[in-house]
XYZ file of C-alpha atoms in Angstrom:
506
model
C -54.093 -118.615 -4.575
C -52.068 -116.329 -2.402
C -48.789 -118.433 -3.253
C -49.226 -118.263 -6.703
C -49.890 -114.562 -6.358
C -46.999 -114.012 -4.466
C -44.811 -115.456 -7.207
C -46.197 -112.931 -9.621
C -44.801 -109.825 -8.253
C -41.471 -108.940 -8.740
C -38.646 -110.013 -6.556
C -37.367 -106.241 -5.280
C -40.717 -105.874 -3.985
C -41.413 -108.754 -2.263
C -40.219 -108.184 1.088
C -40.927 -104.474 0.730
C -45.347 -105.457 0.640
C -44.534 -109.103 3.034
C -44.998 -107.109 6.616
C -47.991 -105.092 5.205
C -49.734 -108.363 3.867
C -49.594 -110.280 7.189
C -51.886 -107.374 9.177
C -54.365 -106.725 6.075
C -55.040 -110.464 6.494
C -56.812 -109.838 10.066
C -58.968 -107.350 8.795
C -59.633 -109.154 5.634
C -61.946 -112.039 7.278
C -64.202 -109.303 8.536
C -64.638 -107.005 5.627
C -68.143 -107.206 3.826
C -69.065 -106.591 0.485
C -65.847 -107.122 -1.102
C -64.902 -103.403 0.467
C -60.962 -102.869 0.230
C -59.861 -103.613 3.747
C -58.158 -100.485 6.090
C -55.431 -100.511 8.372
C -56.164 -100.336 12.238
C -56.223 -97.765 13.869
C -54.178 -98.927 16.996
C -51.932 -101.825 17.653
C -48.603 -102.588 16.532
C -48.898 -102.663 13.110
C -50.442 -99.118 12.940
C -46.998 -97.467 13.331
C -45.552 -99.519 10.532
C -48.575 -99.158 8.026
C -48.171 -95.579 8.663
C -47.376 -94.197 5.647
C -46.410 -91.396 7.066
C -44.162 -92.441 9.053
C -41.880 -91.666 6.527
C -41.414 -88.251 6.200
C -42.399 -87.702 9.986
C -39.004 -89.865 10.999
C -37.170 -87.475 9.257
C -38.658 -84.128 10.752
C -37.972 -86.022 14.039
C -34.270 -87.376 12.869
C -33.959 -83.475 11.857
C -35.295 -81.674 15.163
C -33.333 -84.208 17.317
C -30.429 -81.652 17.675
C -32.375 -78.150 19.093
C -29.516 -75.916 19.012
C -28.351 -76.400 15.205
C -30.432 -78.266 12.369
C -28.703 -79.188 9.279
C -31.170 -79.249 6.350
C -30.187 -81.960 3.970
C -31.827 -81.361 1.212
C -30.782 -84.143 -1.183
C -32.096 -86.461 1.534
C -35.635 -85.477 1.810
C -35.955 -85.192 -1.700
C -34.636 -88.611 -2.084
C -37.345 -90.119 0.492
C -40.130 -88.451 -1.385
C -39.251 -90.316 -4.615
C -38.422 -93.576 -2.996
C -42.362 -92.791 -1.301
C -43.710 -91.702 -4.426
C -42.762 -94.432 -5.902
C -43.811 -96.955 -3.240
C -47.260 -95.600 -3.550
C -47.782 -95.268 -6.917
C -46.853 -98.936 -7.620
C -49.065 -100.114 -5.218
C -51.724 -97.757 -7.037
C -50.834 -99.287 -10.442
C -51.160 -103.199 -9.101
C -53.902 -102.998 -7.028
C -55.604 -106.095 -8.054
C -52.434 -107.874 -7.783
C -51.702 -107.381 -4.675
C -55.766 -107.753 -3.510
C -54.880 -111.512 -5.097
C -52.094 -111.840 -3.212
C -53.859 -111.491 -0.012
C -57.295 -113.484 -1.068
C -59.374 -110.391 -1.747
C -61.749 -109.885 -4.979
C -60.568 -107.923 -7.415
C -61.936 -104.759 -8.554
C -63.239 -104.563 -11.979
C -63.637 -101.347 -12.760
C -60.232 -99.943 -11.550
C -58.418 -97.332 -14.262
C -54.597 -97.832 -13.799
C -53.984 -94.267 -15.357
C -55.744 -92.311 -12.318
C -53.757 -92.156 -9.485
C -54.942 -92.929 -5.785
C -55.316 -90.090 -3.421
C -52.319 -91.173 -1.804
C -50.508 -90.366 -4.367
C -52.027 -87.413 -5.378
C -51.767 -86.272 -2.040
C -47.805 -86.628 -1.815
C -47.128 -85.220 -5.334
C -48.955 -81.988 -4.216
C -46.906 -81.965 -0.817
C -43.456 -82.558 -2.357
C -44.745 -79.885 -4.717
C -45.340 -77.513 -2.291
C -41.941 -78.722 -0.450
C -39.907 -77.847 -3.563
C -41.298 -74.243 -3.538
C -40.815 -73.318 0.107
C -36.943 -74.969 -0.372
C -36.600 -72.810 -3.585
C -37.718 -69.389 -1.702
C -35.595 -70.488 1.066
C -32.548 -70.829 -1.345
C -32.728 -67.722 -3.217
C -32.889 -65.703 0.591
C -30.920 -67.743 2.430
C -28.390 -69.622 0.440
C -25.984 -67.901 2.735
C -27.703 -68.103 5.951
C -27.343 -71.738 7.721
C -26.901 -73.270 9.940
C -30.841 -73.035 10.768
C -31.978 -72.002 14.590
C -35.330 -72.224 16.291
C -36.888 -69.102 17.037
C -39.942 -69.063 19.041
C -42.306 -71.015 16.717
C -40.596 -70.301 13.839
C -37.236 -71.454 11.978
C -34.965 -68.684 11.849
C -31.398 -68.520 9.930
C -28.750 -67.792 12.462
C -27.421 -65.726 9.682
C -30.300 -63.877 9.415
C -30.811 -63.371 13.289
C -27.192 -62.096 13.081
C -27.654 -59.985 10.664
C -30.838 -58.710 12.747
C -28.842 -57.942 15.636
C -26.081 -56.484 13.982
C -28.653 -53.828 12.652
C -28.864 -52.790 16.299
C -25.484 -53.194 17.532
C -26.273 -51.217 21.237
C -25.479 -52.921 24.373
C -28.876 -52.124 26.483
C -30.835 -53.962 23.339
C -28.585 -56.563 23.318
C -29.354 -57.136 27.356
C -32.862 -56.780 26.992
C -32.980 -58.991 23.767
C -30.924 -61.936 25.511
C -34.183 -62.558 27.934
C -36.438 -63.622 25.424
C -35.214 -66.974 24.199
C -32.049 -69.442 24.180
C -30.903 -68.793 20.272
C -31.172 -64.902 20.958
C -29.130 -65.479 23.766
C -26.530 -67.561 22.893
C -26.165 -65.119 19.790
C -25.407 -62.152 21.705
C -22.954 -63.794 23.995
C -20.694 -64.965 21.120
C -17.566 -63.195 21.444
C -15.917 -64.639 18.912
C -15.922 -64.674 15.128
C -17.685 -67.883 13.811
C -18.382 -69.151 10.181
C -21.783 -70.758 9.448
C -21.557 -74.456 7.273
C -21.899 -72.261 3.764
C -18.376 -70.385 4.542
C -19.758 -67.341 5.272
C -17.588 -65.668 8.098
C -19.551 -63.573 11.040
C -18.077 -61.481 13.092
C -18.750 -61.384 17.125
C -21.651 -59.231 17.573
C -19.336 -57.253 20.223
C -16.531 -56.412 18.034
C -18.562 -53.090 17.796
C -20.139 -51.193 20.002
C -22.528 -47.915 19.422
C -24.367 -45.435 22.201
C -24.163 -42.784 19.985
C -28.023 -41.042 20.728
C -29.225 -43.605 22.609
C -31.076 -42.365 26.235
C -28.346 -44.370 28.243
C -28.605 -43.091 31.958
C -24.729 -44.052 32.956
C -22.568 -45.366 30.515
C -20.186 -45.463 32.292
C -22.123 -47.866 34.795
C -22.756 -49.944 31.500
C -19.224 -50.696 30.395
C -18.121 -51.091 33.850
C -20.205 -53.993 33.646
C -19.590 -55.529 30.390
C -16.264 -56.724 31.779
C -13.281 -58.006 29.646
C -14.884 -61.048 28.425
C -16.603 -58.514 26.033
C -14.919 -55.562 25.918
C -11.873 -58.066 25.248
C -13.016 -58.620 21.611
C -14.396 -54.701 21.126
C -12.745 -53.147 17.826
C -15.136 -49.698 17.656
C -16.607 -47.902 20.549
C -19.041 -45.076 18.906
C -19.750 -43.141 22.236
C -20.810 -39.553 20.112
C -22.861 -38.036 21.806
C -23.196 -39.784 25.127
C -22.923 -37.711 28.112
C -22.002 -39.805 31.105
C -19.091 -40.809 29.679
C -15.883 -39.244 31.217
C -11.515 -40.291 31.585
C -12.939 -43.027 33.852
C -14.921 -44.717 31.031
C -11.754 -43.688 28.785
C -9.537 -45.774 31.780
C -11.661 -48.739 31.420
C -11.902 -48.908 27.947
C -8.138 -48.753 27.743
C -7.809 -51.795 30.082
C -10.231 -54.067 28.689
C -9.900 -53.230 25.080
C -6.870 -53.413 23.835
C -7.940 -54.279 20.056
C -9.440 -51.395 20.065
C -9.199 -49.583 16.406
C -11.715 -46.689 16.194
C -12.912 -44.901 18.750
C -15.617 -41.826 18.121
C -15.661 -39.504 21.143
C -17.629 -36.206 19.153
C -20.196 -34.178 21.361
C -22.858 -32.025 19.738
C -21.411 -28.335 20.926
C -22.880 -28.720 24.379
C -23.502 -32.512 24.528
C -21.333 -35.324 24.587
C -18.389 -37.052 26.506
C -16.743 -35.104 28.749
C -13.181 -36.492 28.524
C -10.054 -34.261 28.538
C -6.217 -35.286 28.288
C -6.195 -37.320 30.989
C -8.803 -39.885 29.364
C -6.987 -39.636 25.892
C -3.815 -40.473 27.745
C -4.549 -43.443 28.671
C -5.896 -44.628 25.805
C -2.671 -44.132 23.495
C -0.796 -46.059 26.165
C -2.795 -48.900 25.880
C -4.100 -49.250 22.786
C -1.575 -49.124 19.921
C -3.934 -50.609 17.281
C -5.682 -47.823 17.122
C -6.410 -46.052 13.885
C -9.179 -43.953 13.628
C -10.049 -41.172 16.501
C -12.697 -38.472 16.338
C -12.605 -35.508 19.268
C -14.775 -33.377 17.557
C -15.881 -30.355 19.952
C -13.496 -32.063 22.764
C -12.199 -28.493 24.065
C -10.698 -30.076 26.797
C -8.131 -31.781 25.106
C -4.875 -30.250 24.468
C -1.696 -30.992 22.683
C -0.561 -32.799 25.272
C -2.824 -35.592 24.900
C -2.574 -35.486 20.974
C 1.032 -35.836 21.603
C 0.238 -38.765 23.480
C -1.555 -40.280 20.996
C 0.947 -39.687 18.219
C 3.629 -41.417 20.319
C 1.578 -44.096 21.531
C -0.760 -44.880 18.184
C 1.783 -45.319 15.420
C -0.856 -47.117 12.775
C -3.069 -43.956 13.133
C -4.887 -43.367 9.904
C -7.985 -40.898 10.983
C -8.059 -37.928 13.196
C -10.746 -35.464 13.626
C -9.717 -32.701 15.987
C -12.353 -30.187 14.476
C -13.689 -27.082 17.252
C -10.428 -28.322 19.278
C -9.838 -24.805 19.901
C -7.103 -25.278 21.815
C -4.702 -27.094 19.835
C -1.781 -25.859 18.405
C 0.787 -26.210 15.433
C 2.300 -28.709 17.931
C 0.093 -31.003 17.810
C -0.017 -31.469 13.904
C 3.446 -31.440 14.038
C 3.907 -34.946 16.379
C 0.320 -36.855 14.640
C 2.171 -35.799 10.838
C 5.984 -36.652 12.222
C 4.520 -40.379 13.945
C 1.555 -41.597 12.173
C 3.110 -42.390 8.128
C -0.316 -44.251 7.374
C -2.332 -40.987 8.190
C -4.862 -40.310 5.447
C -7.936 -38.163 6.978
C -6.844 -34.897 8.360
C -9.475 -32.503 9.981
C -9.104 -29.806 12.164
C -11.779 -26.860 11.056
C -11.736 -24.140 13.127
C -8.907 -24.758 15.041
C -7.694 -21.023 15.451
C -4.428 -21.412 16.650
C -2.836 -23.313 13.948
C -0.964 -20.938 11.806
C 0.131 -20.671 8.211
C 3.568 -22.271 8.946
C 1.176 -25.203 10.462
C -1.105 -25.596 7.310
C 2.251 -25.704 5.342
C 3.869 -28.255 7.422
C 0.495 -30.843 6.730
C 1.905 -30.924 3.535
C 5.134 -31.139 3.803
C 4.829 -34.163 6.058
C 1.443 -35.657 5.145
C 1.946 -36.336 1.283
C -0.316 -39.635 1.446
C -2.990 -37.354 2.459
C -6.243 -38.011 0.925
C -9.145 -35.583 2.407
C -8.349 -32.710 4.382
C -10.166 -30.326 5.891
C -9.245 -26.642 6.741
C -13.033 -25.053 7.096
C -13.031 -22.175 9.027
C -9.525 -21.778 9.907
C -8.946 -18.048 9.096
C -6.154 -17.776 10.377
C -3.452 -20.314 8.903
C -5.653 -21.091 5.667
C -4.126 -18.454 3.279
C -3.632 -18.138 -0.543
C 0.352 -19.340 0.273
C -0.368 -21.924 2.643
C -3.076 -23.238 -0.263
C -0.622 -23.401 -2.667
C 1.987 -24.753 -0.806
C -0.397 -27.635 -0.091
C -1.310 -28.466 -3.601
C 2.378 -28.727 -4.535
C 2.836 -31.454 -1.844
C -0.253 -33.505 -1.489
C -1.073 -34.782 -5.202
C -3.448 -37.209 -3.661
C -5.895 -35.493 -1.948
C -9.277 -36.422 -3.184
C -11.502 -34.028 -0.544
C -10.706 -30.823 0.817
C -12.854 -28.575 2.477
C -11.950 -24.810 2.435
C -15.392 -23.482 3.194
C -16.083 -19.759 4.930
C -11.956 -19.334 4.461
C -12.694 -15.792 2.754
C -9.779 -14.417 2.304
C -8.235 -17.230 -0.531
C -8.093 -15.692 -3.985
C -7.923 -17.382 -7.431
C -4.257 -18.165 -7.252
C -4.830 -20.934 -5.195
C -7.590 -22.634 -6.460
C -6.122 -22.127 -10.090
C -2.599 -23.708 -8.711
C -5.125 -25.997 -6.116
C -6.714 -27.603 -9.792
C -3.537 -28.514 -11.491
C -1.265 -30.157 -8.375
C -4.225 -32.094 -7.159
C -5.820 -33.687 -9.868
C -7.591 -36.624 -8.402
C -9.815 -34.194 -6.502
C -13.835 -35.599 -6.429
C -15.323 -33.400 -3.579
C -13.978 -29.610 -3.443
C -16.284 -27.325 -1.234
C -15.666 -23.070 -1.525
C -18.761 -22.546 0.144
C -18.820 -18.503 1.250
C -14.675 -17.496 -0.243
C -16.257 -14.574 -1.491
C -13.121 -12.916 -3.351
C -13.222 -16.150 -5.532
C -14.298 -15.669 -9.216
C -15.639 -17.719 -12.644
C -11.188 -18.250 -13.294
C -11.548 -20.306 -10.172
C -14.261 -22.645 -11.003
C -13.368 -22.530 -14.905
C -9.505 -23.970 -13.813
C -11.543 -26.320 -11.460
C -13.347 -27.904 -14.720
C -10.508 -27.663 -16.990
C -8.201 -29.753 -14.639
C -10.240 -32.109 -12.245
C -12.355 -34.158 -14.149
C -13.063 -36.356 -12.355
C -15.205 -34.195 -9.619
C -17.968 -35.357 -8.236
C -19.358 -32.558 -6.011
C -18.460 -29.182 -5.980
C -20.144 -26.650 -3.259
C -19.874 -22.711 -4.484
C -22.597 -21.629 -2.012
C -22.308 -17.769 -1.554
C -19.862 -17.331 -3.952
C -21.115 -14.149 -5.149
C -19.084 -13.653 -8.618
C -19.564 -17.440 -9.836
C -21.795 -16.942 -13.275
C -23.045 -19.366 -16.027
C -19.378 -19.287 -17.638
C -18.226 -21.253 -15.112
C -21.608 -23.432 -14.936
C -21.549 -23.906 -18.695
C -17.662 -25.707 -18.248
C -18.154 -27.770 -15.328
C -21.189 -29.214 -17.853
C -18.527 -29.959 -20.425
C -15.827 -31.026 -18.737
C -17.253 -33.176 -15.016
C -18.958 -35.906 -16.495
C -18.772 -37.480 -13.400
C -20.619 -34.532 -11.438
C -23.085 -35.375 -8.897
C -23.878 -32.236 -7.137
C -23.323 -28.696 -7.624
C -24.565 -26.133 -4.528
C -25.112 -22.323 -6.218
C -26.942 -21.598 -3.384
C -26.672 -17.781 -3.017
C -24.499 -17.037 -7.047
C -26.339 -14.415 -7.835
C -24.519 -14.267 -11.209
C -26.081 -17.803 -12.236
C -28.956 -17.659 -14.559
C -32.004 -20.184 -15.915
C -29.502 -20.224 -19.068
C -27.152 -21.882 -16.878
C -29.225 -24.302 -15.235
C -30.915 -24.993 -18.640
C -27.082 -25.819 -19.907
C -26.592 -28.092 -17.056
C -29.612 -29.870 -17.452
C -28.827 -30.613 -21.153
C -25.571 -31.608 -21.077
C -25.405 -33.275 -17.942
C -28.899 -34.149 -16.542
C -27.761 -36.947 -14.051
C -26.466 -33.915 -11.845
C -28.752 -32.092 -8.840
C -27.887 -28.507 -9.082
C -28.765 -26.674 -5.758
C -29.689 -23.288 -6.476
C -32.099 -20.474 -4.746
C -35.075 -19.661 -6.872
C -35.185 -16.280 -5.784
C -31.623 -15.539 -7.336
C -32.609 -16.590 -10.658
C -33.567 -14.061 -13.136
């Protein structure tokens, strides 16, 4: 009987149900009542009858490799049909195969219902398929997959993670708590994960900027050049501790070093002078962006020094420098050709032959700022500035009260492309101003007239008609500027916040 069984089945699946047939034979001979037989539950033959086994091999052909796990998707999904369909054959010729090995047949078996095997799997692979699909739409981008504590974390996503924090003490602390972590903060070096998305090393950028660090200095002194090697920003705003000595190191062991952002907070911050910025233009010609903001130490001997030594300079914020001089714009403007971001407010010793020079050597200027410099900003040096610089596209002329319509009429028509213009506090400035300013910059985004005293609803009323694009408008103290005004503005251009004192208003 079991030969002549045998014969009946197909061909493809006779070896596949020949090792499973030889071990339901020893449990046959003691089964009772004509109950189907079950598989052992030890022995040999457990691990193959194991059905199971398949998708477990896998996890365990998967998590061989601990540091990287390549998810291959087409695979699993291709063992859950081959096992799907495996079970639900032997579902559908149940009483075949029960003749096969010498066992009564059932009777009342219904081919359409599936067994709970099968069941079973369809709802896992079901549930499989979703958790894949999430996984795709979040982290198509994300492999190569890393373990993280009991969880499976992208490495993408852990980058991402740390990149968020991007400060040295949390990247020491952070390295402690497991192997993935740690080998993630210790890359140096660019890397691209098996979807072709390029990383950057998490040290190409460094920030202390208002972070309690007791001695910076101390702290890069002990990064060494295996990471400060591969550092391309150094945001130290802020930081206190850090002096020319932390300026000397940085300029030894960085020297792909691009921006660097040394601004204190009046009182607060690095306390660095020309020796410090000395040796950083000597060493580190890459550099192109450099903020000193409230560095009164420095003088124009170390801008000079940064002018000769920093050719691709494109950035330089020398604002509350009060001790710089028309000497110092003179050598950044006459070295640096790429230079687009000039600001220097309240630097009082830069006169109007100064101002006129930025644009007579700075034409590829795009923002400027001159806020607070009474003493070169003047209606001239204004107007010489808008002849030259055509591409300026932010300038900042705020608290210079002295300028009179002149220039802003002739600022309006030589610089065009302007988007941000702020006149906060030039008093002597009037509704021509602002009207010019609609008529011939359209495409302004923000414009700041806060305590402009003689700006009305005329000029309100055209920078609705004519700035389309406008964002923001400050009115802050314009007495002159009525709810007819506002109500203009908020008709024909609602997308724009208007600023505006509610006391003023009548």
């Amino acid at each position: 009987d079991g030969r002549s069984g045998r014969d009946e089945l197909e061909t493809g699946d006779q070896d596949l149900y020949s090792t499973r047939a030889v071990s339901f034979r020893t449990s046959n001979r003691e089964s009772k009542h004509g109950s189907p037989p079950h598989p052992p539950s030890s022995g040999p033959d457990y691990e193959r009858l194991d059905t199971r086994g398949y998708s477990s091999s896998t996890a365990r052909r998967f998590l061989r490799d601990s540091n990287q796990i390549e998810y291959q998707l087409e695979e699993e999904v291709r063992l859950a049909e081959e096992l799907n369909l495996v079970e639900g054959y032997v579902a559908e010729h149940v009483n075949e195969v029960r003749e096969v090995l010498g066992v009564e047949k059932r009777p009342d078996l219904d081919r359409n219902v599936p067994s709970r095997r099968k069941g079973f799997l369809a709802k896992q692979e079901e549930r499989r398929l979703k958790v894949l699909e999430i996984a795709q739409k979040y982290y198509k981008k994300q492999a190569p997959y890393t373990e993280f504590g009991n969880f499976l974390l992208p490495t993408g996503a852990l980058h991402r993670i740390l990149e968020k924090l991007n400060v040295a003490p949390s990247f020491f602390l952070l390295a402690m708590t497991s192997k993935p972590v740690r080998e993630a903060v210790y890359c140096t070096e660019a890397w691209t994960s098996v979807n072709g998305e390029r990383f950057a090393g998490l040290w190409s950028s460094l920030k202390l900027a208002g972070k309690r660090c007791g001695d910076a200095h101390l702290l890069l002194s002990g990064m060494g050049p295996q990471r400060l090697g591969h550092v391309k920003e150094f945001d130290l705003s802020g930081v206190k501790s850090i002096t020319d000595d932390s300026l000397a190191i940085i300029a030894e062991q960085s020297p792909q070093l691009e921006v660097l952002l040394l601004g204190r907070r009046i009182d607060v911050g690095p306390q660095v002078t020309d020796v410090g910025i000395q040796d950083v233009a000597a060493c580190c010609s890459r550099l192109k962006v450099l903020d000193l903001t409230w560095c009164n130490k420095v003088t124009d001997a170390g801008i000079k020094s940064v002018a000769e030594g920093c050719g691709e300079l494109q950035q330089l914020n020398v604002s509350y420098c009060h001790l710089l001089t028309d000497a110092s714009i003179l050598a950044v403007l006459g070295s640096c050709k790429h230079m687009t971001e000039l600001l220097v407010e309240s630097c009082d010793r830069i006169s109007e032959q100064g101002i006129i020079s930025i644009g007579q050597l700075g034409p590829r200027l795009k923002r400027l700022s001159l806020a607070g410099c009474l003493t070169g900003t003047t209606t001239m040096s204004v107007i010489q500035l808008s002849r030259l610089c055509e591409a300026l596209t932010i300038i900042d002329l705020t608290s210079i009260s002295g300028l009179q319509d002149a220039a802003i009429w002739q600022l309006s028509r030589g610089c065009r492309w302007l988007q941000r213009l702020f006149l906060a506090w030039c008093v002597q400035l009037s509704d021509h101003s602002f009207v010019q300013v609609a008529r011939n910059c359209p495409l302004l985004v923000e414009l700041v007239g806060r305590g402009c005293v003689k700006l009305s609803d005329t000029s309100v009323m055209q920078l609705a008609q004519n700035c389309s694009y406008l964002q923001v408008l400050d009115v802050r103290g314009c007495r002159l500027v009525t709810q007819n005004g506002l109500d203009a503005m908020a008709m024909l251009l609602p997308s724009c916040m208007v600023l505006y004192d509610d006391t003023s208003l009548k």
